[in-house]
C-alpha positions as a Python dict, from the first residue, in 0.01 Angstrom:
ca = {
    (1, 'X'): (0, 0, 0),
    (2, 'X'): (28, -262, 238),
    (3, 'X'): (-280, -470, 415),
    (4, 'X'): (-188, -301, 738),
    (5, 'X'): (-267, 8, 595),
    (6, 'X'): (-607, -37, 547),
    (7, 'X'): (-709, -168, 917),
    (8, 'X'): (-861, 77, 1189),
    (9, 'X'): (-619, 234, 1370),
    (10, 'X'): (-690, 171, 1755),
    (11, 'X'): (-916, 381, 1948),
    (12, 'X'): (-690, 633, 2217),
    (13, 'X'): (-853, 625, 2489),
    (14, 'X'): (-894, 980, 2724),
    (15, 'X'): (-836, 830, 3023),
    (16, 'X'): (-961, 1082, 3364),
    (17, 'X'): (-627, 1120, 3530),
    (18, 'X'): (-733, 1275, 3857),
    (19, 'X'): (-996, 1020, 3940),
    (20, 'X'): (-757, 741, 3841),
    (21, 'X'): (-517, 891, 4041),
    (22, 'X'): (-726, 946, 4347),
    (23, 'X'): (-899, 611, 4334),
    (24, 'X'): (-534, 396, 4259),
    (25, 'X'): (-446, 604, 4561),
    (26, 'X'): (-685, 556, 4816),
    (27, 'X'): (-679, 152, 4699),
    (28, 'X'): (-300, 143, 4807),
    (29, 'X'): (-339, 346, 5107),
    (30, 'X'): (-676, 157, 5228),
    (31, 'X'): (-478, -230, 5176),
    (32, 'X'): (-207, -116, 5338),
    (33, 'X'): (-366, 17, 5629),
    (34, 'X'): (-593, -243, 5656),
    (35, 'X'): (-317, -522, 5643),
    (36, 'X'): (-160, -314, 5929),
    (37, 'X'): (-448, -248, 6150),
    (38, 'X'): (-673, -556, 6071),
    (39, 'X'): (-518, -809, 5928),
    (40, 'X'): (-389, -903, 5593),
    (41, 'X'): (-664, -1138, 5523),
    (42, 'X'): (-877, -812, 5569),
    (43, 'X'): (-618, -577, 5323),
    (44, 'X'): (-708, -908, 5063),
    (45, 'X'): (-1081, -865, 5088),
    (46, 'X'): (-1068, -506, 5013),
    (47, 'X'): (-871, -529, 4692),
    (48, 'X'): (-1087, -841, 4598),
    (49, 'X'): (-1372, -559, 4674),
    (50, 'X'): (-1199, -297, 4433),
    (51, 'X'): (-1145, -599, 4138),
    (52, 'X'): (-1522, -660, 4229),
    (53, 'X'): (-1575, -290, 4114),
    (54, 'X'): (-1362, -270, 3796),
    (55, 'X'): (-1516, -580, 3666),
    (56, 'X'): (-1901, -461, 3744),
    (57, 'X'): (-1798, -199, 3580),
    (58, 'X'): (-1637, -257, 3265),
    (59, 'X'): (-1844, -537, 3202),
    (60, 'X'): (-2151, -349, 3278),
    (61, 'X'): (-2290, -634, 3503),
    (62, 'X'): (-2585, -498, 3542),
    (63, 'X'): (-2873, -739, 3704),
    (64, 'X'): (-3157, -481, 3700),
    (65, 'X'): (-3101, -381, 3324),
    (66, 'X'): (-3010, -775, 3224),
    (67, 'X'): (-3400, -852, 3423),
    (68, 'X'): (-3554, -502, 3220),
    (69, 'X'): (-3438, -589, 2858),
    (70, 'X'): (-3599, -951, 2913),
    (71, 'X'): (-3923, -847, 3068),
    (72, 'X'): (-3950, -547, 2824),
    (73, 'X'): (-3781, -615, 2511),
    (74, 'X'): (-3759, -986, 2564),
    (75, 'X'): (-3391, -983, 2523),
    (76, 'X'): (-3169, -1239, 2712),
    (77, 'X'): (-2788, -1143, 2692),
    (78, 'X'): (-2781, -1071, 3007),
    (79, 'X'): (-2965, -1296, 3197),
    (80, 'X'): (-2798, -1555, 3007),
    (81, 'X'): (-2461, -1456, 3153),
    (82, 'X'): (-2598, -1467, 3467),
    (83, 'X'): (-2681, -1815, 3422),
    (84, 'X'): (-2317, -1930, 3336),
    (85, 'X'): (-2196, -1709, 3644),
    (86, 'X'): (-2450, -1941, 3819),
    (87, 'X'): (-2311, -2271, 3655),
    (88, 'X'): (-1943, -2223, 3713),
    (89, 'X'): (-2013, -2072, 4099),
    (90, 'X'): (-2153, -2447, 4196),
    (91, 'X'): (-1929, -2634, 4020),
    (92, 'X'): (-1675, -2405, 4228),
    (93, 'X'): (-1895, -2338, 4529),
    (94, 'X'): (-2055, -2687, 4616),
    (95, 'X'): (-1774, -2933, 4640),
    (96, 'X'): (-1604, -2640, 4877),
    (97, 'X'): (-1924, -2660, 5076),
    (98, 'X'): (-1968, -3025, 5089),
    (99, 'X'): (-1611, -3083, 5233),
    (100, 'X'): (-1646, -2783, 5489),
    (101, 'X'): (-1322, -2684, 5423),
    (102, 'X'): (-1119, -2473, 5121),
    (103, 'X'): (-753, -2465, 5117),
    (104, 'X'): (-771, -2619, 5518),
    (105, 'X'): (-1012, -2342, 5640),
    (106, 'X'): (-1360, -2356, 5725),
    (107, 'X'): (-1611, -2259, 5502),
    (108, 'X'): (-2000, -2221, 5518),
    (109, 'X'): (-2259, -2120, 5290),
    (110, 'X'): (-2517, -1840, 5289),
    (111, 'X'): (-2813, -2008, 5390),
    (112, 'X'): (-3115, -1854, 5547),
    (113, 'X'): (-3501, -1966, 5587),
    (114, 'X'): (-3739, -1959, 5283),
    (115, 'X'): (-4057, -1834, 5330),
    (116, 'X'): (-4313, -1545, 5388),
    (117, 'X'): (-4076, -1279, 5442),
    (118, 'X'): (-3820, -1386, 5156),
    (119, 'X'): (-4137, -1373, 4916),
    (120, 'X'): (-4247, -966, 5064),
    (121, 'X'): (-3872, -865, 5077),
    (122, 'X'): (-3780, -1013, 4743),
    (123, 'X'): (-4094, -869, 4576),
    (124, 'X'): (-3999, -526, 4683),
    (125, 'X'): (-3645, -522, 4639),
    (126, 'X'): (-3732, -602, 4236),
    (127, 'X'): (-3931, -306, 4185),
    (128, 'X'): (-3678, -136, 4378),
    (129, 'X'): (-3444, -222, 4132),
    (130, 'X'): (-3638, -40, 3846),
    (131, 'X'): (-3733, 275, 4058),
    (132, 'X'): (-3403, 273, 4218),
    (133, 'X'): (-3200, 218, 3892),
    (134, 'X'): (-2980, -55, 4036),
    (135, 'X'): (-2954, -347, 4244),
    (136, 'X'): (-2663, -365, 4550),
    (137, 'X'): (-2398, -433, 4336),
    (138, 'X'): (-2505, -198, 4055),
    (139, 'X'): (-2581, 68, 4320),
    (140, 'X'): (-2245, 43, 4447),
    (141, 'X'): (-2088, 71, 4127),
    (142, 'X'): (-2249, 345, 3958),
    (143, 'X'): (-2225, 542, 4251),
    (144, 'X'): (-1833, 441, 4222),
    (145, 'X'): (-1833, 539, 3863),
    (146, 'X'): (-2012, 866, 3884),
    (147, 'X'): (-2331, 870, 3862),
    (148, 'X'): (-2499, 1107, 4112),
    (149, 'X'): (-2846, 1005, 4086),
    (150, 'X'): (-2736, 659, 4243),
    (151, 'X'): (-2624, 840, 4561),
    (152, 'X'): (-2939, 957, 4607),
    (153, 'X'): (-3029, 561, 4605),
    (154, 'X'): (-2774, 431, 4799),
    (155, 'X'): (-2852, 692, 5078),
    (156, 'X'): (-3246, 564, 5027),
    (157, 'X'): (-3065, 200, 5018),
    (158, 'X'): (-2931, 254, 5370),
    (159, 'X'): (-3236, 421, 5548),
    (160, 'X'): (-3455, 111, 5390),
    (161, 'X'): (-3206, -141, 5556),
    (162, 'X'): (-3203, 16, 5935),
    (163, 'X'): (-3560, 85, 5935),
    (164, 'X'): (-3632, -272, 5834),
    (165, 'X'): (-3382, -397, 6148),
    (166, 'X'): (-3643, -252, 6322),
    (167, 'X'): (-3925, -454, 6212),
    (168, 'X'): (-3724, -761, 6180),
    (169, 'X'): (-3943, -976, 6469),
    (170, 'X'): (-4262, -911, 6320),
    (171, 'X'): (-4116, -1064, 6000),
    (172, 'X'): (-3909, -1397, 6122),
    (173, 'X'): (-4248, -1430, 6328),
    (174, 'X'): (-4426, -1505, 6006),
    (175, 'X'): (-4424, -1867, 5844),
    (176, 'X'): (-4106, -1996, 5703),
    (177, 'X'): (-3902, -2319, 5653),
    (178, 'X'): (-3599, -2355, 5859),
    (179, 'X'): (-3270, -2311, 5649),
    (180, 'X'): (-3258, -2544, 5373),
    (181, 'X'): (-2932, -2674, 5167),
    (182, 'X'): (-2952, -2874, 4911),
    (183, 'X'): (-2594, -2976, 4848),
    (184, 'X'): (-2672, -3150, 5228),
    (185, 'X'): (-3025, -3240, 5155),
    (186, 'X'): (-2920, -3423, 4781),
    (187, 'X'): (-2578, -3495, 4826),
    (188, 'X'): (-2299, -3318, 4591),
    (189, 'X'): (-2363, -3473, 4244),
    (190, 'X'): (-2741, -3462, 4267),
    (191, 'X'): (-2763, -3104, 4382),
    (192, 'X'): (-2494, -2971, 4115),
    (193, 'X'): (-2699, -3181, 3833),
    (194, 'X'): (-3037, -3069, 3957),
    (195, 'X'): (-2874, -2698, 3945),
    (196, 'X'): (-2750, -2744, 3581),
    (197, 'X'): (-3020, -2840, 3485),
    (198, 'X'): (-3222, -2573, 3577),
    (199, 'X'): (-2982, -2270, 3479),
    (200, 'X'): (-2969, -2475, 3132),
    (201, 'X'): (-3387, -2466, 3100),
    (202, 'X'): (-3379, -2089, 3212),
    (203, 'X'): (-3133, -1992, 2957),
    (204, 'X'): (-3335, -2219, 2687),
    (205, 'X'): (-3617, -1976, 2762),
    (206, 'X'): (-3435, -1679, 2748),
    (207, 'X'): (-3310, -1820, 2365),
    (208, 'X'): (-3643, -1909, 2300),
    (209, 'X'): (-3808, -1577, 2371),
    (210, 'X'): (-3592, -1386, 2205),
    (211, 'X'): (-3601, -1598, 1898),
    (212, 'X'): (-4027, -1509, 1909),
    (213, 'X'): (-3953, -1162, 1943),
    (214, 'X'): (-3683, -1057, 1727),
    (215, 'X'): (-3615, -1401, 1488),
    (216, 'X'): (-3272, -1426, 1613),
    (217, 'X'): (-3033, -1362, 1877),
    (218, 'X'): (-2969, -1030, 1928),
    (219, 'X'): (-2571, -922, 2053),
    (220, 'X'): (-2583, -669, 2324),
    (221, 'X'): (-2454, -339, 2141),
    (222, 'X'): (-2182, -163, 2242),
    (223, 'X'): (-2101, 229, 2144),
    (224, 'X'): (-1978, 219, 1792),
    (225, 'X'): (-1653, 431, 1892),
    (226, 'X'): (-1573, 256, 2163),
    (227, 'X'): (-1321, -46, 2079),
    (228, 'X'): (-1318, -331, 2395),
    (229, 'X'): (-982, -338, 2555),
    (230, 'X'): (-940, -519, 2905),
    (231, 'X'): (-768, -217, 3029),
    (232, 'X'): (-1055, 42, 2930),
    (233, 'X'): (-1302, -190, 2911),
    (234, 'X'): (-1556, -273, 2812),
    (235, 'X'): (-1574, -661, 2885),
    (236, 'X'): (-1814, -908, 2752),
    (237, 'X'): (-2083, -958, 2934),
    (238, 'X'): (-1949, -1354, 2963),
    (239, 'X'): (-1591, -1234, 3093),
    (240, 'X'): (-1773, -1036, 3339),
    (241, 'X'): (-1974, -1336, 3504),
    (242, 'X'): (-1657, -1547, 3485),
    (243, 'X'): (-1477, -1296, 3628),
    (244, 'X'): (-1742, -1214, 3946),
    (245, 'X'): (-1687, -1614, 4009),
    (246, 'X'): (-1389, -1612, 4060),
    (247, 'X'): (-1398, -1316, 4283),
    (248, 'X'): (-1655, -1446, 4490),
    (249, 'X'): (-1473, -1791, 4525),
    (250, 'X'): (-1182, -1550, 4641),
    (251, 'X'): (-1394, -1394, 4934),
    (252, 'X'): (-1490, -1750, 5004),
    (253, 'X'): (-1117, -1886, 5118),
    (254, 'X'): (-1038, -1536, 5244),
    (255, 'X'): (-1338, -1486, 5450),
    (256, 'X'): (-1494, -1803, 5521),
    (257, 'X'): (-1838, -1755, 5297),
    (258, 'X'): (-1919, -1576, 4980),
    (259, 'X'): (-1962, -1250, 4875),
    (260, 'X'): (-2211, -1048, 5058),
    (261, 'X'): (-2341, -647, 5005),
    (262, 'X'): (-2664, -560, 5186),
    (263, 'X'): (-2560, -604, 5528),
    (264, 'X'): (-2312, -339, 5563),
    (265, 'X'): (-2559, -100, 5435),
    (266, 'X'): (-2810, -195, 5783),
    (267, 'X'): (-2521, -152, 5975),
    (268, 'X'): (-2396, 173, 5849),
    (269, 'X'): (-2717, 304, 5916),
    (270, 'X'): (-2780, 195, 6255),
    (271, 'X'): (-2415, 356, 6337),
    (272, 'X'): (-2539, 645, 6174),
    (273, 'X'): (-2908, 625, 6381),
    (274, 'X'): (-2668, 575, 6718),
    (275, 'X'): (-2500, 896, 6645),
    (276, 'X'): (-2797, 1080, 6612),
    (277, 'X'): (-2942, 938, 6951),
    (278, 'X'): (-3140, 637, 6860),
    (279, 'X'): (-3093, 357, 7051),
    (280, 'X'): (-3038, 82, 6798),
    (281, 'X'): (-2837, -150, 6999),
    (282, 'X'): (-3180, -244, 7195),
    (283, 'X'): (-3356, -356, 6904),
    (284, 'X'): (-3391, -724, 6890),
    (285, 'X'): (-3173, -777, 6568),
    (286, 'X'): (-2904, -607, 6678),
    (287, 'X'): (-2945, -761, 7011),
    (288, 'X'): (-2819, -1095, 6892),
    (289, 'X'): (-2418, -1174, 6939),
    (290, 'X'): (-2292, -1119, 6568),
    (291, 'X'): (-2499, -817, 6536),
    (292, 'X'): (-2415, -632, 6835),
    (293, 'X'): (-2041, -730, 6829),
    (294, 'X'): (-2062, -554, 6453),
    (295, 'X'): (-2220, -239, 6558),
    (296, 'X'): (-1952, -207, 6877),
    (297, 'X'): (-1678, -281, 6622),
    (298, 'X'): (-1511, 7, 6402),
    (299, 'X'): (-1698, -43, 6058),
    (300, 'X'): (-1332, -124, 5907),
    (301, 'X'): (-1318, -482, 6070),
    (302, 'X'): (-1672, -546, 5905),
    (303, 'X'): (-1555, -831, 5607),
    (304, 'X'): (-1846, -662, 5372),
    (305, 'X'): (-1817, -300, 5451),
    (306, 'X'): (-1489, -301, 5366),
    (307, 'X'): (-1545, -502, 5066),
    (308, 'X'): (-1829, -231, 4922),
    (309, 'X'): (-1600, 47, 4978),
    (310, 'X'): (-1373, -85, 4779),
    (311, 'X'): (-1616, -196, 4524),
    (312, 'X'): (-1693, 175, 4451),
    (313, 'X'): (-1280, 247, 4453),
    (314, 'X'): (-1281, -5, 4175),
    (315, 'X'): (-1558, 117, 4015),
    (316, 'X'): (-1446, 476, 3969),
    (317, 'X'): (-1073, 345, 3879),
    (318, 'X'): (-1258, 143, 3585),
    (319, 'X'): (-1426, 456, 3441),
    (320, 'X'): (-1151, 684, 3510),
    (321, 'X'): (-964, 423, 3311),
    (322, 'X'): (-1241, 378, 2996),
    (323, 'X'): (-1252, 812, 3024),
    (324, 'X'): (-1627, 818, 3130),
    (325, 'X'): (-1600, 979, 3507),
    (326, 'X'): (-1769, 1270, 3492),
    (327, 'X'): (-2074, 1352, 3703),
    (328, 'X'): (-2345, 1509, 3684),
    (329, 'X'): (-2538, 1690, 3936),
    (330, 'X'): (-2896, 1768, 3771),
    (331, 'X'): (-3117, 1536, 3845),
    (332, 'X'): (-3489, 1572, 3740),
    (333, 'X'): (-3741, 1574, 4041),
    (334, 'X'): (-3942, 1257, 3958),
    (335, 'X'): (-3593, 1070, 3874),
    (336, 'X'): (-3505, 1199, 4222),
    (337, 'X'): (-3847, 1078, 4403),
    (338, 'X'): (-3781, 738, 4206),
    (339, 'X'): (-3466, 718, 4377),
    (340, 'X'): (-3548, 757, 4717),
    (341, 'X'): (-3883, 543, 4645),
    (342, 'X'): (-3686, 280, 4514),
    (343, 'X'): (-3387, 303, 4747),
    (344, 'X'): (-3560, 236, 5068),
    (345, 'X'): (-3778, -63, 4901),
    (346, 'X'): (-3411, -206, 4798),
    (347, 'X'): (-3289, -163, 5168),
    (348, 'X'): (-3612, -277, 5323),
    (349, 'X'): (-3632, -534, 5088),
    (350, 'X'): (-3283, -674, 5133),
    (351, 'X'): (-3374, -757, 5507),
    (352, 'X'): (-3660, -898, 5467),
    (353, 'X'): (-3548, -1154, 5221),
    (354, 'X'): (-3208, -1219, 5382),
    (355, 'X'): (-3007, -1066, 5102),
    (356, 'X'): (-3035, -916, 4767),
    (357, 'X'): (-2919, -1002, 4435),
    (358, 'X'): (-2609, -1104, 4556),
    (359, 'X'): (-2599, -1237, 4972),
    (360, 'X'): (-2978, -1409, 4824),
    (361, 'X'): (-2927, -1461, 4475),
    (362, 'X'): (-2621, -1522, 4370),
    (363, 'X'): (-2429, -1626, 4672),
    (364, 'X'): (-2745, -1809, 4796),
    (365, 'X'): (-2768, -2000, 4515),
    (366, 'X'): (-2392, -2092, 4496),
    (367, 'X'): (-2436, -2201, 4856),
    (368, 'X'): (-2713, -2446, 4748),
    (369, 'X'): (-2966, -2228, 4974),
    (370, 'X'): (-3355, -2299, 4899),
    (371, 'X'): (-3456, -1932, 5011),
    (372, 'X'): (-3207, -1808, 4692),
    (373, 'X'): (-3447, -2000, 4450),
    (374, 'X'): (-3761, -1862, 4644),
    (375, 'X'): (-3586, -1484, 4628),
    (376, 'X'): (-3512, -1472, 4192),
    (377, 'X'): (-3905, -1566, 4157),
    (378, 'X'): (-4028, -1304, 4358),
    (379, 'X'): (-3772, -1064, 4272),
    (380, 'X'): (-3841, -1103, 3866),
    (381, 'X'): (-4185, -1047, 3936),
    (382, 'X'): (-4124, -756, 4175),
    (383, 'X'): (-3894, -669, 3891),
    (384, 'X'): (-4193, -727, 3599),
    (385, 'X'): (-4450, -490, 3855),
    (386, 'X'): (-4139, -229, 3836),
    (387, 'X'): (-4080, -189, 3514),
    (388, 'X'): (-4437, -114, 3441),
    (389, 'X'): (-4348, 182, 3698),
    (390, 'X'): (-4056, 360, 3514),
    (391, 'X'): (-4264, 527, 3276),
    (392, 'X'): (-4481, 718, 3561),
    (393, 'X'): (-4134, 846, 3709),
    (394, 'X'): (-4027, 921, 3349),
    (395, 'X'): (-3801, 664, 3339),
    (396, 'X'): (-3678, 453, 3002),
    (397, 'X'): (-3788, 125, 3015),
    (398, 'X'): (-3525, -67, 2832),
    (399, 'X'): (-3200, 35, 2697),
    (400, 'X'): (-3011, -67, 2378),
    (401, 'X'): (-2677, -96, 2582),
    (402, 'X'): (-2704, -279, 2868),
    (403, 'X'): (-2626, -113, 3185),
    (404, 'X'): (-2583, -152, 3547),
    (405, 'X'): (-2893, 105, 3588),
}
């Protein structure tokens, strides 16, 4: 018998074929129609979107459950892969930045105020994240991938986000510093060093906690029958953080700044609000240029709304592709209150702080933005007050396998 013989065969995947179908379909149609009656730039940014999607997905890029594990089980996998996502976006991001320019366009950064409202919005939008069951990105691509309950958020998302446009001059009224970057403020190899350094120490913590708790580093663990292919996924947690880098570099020469999620879902809403009869387009944040030219525009020529829908294409092409689309449509009442409780305090919370885990966090940090710094402490903590929460909604409050939920 030969040695061949005696090695694992490899696993056949079931693959969904209708939702691959569907999804590979309405990708095609969507770029092409977007390169036709946008622009092609615009066709780009939606199949960056849908990549966006499949790589949440099969890596299972979850920031909510990557925060939970930590703060619960004191596991850092995840939190250390954020980290190098961190690490490789400024070497990528801050040079770009500095110069103004990538590839001859013009680029700028995502960089808002830090202060009193970053700290509220931030605080909420973490325990949002445990009640809710996802951040933006994770919302967008569970909901992509099947999950039902996560609807239920991302409609919750969406009220949070228009009702806080509302209160939006009470909350810039409050004390704040003006925008702060500190790839200006330093100077390029100061600000990258100083960044380094700090994702380095974080991820030192996250070793050195998990050391305490379990004597060594613990692997996350993947489903014993399920064999990682980059087709069906699923993706080390490392390939996926390299991989939403890249992306998010992509949006930055296609678009002119980095990725972005929250404020499509304020400006779905308030289209949705004007077709019901309330007069959004008088309230003072969509009174300002930007704003009110988005809400008069068709929601296709908005760069981020057209990224998030194809985030969830991507999404449900990836688990149509690793055979796990298949929803569900029970959902227990206090997972459903959760939901909507958590939903709106992600919207509301987005606003407030000028992003979420990704236009605050992520891309804010990239951008060398103060107010992203200010937004992961209050978030974590927001994010340590929620997952003491979970248990009264009857909601697990750590997972083996670590999820985007």
């Amino acid at each position: 018998m030969s040695d061949s013989a005696t090695l694992p065969l490899p696993r056949r995947v079931d693959i969904n074929p209708k939702p691959l179908g569907v999804s590979l379909l309405l990708i095609l149609i969507g770029a092409l129609w977007l390169a036709q009656a946008v622009s092609v730039k615009q066709a780009a940014l939606f199949v960056v979107g849908a990549l966006l999607g499949l790589a949440l997905y099969h890596a299972a890029f979850g920031f909510t459950s990557s925060w939970r594990v930590f703060i619960a089980d004191g596991r850092g996998a995840g939190l250390r892969a954020q980290m190098i996502m961190l690490a490789v976006g400024v070497a990528l991001f801050f040079p770009a930045l500095s110069a103004g320019t990538l590839f001859g366009n013009p680029v700028n950064g995502l960089v808002s105020p830090a202060g009193t409202s970053v700290v509220i919005g931030a605080f909420l939008f973490g325990i949002g994240m445990q009640l809710g069951g996802g951040c933006a990105s994770g919302t967008l691509y569970t909901v992509g991938g099947g999950s039902t309950r996560m609807i239920v958020t991302l409609l919750a998302f969406i009220a949070g986000s228009v009702i806080a446009t509302a209160h939006m001059p009470f909350w810039t009224s409050l004390p704040q510093l003006k925008p702060v970057s500190l790839v200006k403020e330093l100077g390029l190899a100061p600000a990258l060093l100083l960044n380094w350094l700090v994702f380095a120490a974080i991820a030192a913590i996250t070793v050195v906690v998990e050391k305490r708790r379990h004597g060594k580093l613990v692997a996350p663990k993947l489903p014993a029958e399920r064999a990682s292919t980059w087709l069906h996924g699923p993706w080390p947690l490392v390939a996926g953080a390299i991989a939403l880098v890249l992306l998010n570099f992509a949006t930055l020469a296609l678009s002119g700044r980095p990725w972005g999620v929250t404020s499509a879902f304020a400006l779905w809403g308030a289209k949705a609000a004007s077709a019901i009869g309330i007069d959004t387009a008088s309230w003072t944040y969509w009174s300002t240029k930007a704003n009110a030219a988005a809400l008069a525009a068709p929601v296709w020529k908005d760069v981020t709304s057209v990224m998030d829908i194809g985030i969830v294409l991507g999404a449900m092409l990836a688990a149509a592709l690793a055979g796990r689309y298949a929803p569900k449509w029970k959902l227990p009442l206090r997972s459903f209150i959760a939901a909507v409780v958590g939903g709106l305090m992600l919207g509301y919370g987005a606003r407030l702080a000028y992003g979420c885990n990704i236009g605050a966090y992520f891309s804010g940090i990239v951008s060398g933005s103060l107010h992203g710094w200010l937004w992961l402490v209050a978030a974590f903590a927001g994010n340590v007050f929620g997952t003491r929460l979970r248990p009264l909604f009857g909601l697990e409050v750590e997972r083996i396998k670590q999820t985007g939920c």
